[in-house]
Amino acid sequence: QVHLVESGGGLVQPGGSLRLSCAASGSFFSINAMGWYRQAPGKERELVARITSGGITNYADSVKGRFTISRDNAKNTVYLQMNSLKPEDTAGYYCKADRVVLISRSIIDVWGQGTQVTVSS
């Protein structure tokens, strides 16, 4: 099995910063891409940022210039640095690992449990 454990969410004032972390553990050979998604109440889950094992990144237009995704392949950990936070960034943030190659040679996608980010004064 593969588990993703997220941390770093919380309550922050508008204009503030938070850093999310997501660590993968379990029995696997590799992870292709890792990313962060978010889902606000009543809305669909949307991609926030994604990074491949080679370091190629992509971002939602709404977070470009404010959020930065990075990855430590040796630690199987992905980070999301969120700056200049806005109330509309309030959502549950979910980590996802794409195309995880398991010891069994199966390939799966894995989601984390999520961490809440609330931006409010």
CSV table of C-alpha atoms in Angstrom, one decimal:
chain,number,residue,atom,x,y,z
A,1,GLN,CA,0.0,0.0,0.0
A,2,VAL,CA,1.0,3.6,-0.5
A,3,HIS,CA,0.0,6.4,1.9
A,4,LEU,CA,0.1,10.2,1.4
A,5,VAL,CA,0.2,12.2,4.6
A,6,GLU,CA,-0.4,15.9,4.3
A,7,SER,CA,0.4,18.6,6.8
A,8,GLY,CA,0.6,22.4,7.1
A,9,GLY,CA,-2.9,23.6,6.7
A,10,GLY,CA,-4.6,26.0,9.0
A,11,LEU,CA,-6.1,29.4,9.5
A,12,VAL,CA,-4.3,32.4,8.1
A,13,GLN,CA,-5.2,36.1,7.4
A,14,PRO,CA,-5.5,37.4,3.9
A,15,GLY,CA,-2.1,38.2,2.5
A,16,GLY,CA,-0.5,35.6,4.7
A,17,SER,CA,1.5,32.5,3.8
A,18,LEU,CA,1.3,28.7,4.5
A,19,ARG,CA,3.4,25.8,3.4
A,20,LEU,CA,1.8,22.4,2.8
A,21,SER,CA,3.7,19.2,2.8
A,22,CYS,CA,2.8,15.8,1.5
A,23,ALA,CA,4.9,12.7,2.2
A,24,ALA,CA,4.5,9.4,0.4
A,25,SER,CA,5.3,6.2,2.2
A,26,GLY,CA,4.8,2.5,1.4
A,27,SER,CA,6.1,-0.1,-1.0
A,28,PHE,CA,6.7,1.4,-4.4
A,29,PHE,CA,9.5,1.9,-6.9
A,30,SER,CA,8.6,5.4,-8.2
A,31,ILE,CA,6.1,8.2,-8.5
A,32,ASN,CA,5.6,10.0,-11.8
A,33,ALA,CA,4.0,13.3,-10.8
A,34,MET,CA,2.7,14.7,-7.5
A,35,GLY,CA,0.3,17.5,-7.2
A,36,TRP,CA,-2.1,19.5,-5.1
A,37,TYR,CA,-5.8,19.9,-5.7
A,38,ARG,CA,-8.4,21.8,-3.8
A,39,GLN,CA,-12.1,21.6,-3.2
A,40,ALA,CA,-14.2,24.3,-1.7
A,41,PRO,CA,-17.8,23.6,-0.4
A,42,GLY,CA,-20.2,23.3,-3.3
A,43,LYS,CA,-17.4,23.3,-5.9
A,44,GLU,CA,-15.6,20.6,-7.9
A,45,ARG,CA,-12.1,19.6,-7.0
A,46,GLU,CA,-9.6,21.5,-9.1
A,47,LEU,CA,-5.9,21.3,-9.9
A,48,VAL,CA,-3.8,23.8,-8.0
A,49,ALA,CA,-0.3,22.8,-9.0
A,50,ARG,CA,1.5,19.7,-10.2
A,51,ILE,CA,5.2,18.7,-10.6
A,52,THR,CA,6.7,15.7,-12.4
A,53,SER,CA,9.6,13.7,-11.3
A,54,GLY,CA,11.7,15.7,-13.7
A,55,GLY,CA,10.7,19.0,-12.1
A,56,ILE,CA,8.2,20.2,-14.8
A,57,THR,CA,5.5,22.2,-13.1
A,58,ASN,CA,2.1,23.6,-14.0
A,59,TYR,CA,-0.2,25.8,-12.1
A,60,ALA,CA,-3.8,26.9,-12.1
A,61,ASP,CA,-4.1,30.5,-13.5
A,62,SER,CA,-5.6,31.6,-10.2
A,63,VAL,CA,-2.4,30.8,-8.2
A,64,LYS,CA,0.3,31.6,-10.7
A,65,GLY,CA,2.8,34.0,-9.1
A,66,ARG,CA,1.6,33.3,-5.6
A,67,PHE,CA,2.0,29.6,-5.1
A,68,THR,CA,5.1,27.5,-5.7
A,69,ILE,CA,5.3,23.7,-5.9
A,70,SER,CA,8.5,21.8,-5.2
A,71,ARG,CA,9.5,18.2,-4.7
A,72,ASP,CA,12.2,16.2,-2.9
A,73,ASN,CA,12.4,13.0,-4.8
A,74,ALA,CA,14.7,11.4,-2.2
A,75,LYS,CA,12.1,12.0,0.5
A,76,ASN,CA,9.1,11.3,-1.8
A,77,THR,CA,7.7,14.6,-0.5
A,78,VAL,CA,6.0,17.5,-2.3
A,79,TYR,CA,5.6,21.0,-1.0
A,80,LEU,CA,3.2,23.8,-1.8
A,81,GLN,CA,4.4,27.3,-0.7
A,82,MET,CA,1.3,29.6,-0.7
A,83,ASN,CA,1.9,33.3,-0.5
A,84,SER,CA,-0.4,36.3,-0.7
A,85,LEU,CA,-3.3,34.1,0.3
A,86,LYS,CA,-6.8,35.3,-0.5
A,87,PRO,CA,-10.2,34.3,1.0
A,88,GLU,CA,-11.0,32.5,-2.2
A,89,ASP,CA,-8.1,30.2,-1.6
A,90,THR,CA,-10.1,28.7,1.3
A,91,ALA,CA,-10.6,25.0,0.6
A,92,GLY,CA,-9.7,21.5,1.5
A,93,TYR,CA,-6.3,20.8,-0.2
A,94,TYR,CA,-5.5,17.3,-1.3
A,95,CYS,CA,-2.3,15.7,-2.4
A,96,LYS,CA,-2.2,13.3,-5.3
A,97,ALA,CA,0.5,10.9,-6.5
A,98,ASP,CA,0.2,10.0,-10.2
A,99,ARG,CA,1.3,6.7,-11.7
A,100,VAL,CA,2.8,5.2,-8.6
A,101,VAL,CA,4.7,2.0,-9.6
A,102,LEU,CA,4.2,-0.5,-6.9
A,103,ILE,CA,6.5,-3.4,-5.9
A,104,SER,CA,3.9,-5.7,-7.6
A,105,ARG,CA,4.5,-3.6,-10.8
A,106,SER,CA,0.9,-2.3,-10.7
A,107,ILE,CA,0.5,1.3,-11.4
A,108,ILE,CA,-2.0,3.3,-9.4
A,109,ASP,CA,-3.0,6.9,-8.5
A,110,VAL,CA,-3.2,7.7,-4.8
A,111,TRP,CA,-4.9,10.6,-3.0
A,112,GLY,CA,-4.2,11.9,0.5
A,113,GLN,CA,-6.8,12.6,3.1
A,114,GLY,CA,-6.7,16.4,2.7
A,115,THR,CA,-5.8,19.3,4.9
A,116,GLN,CA,-8.0,22.4,5.4
A,117,VAL,CA,-6.8,25.9,4.5
A,118,THR,CA,-8.9,28.8,5.7
A,119,VAL,CA,-8.1,32.4,4.7
A,120,SER,CA,-10.0,34.8,6.8
A,121,SER,CA,-9.6,37.9,8.9
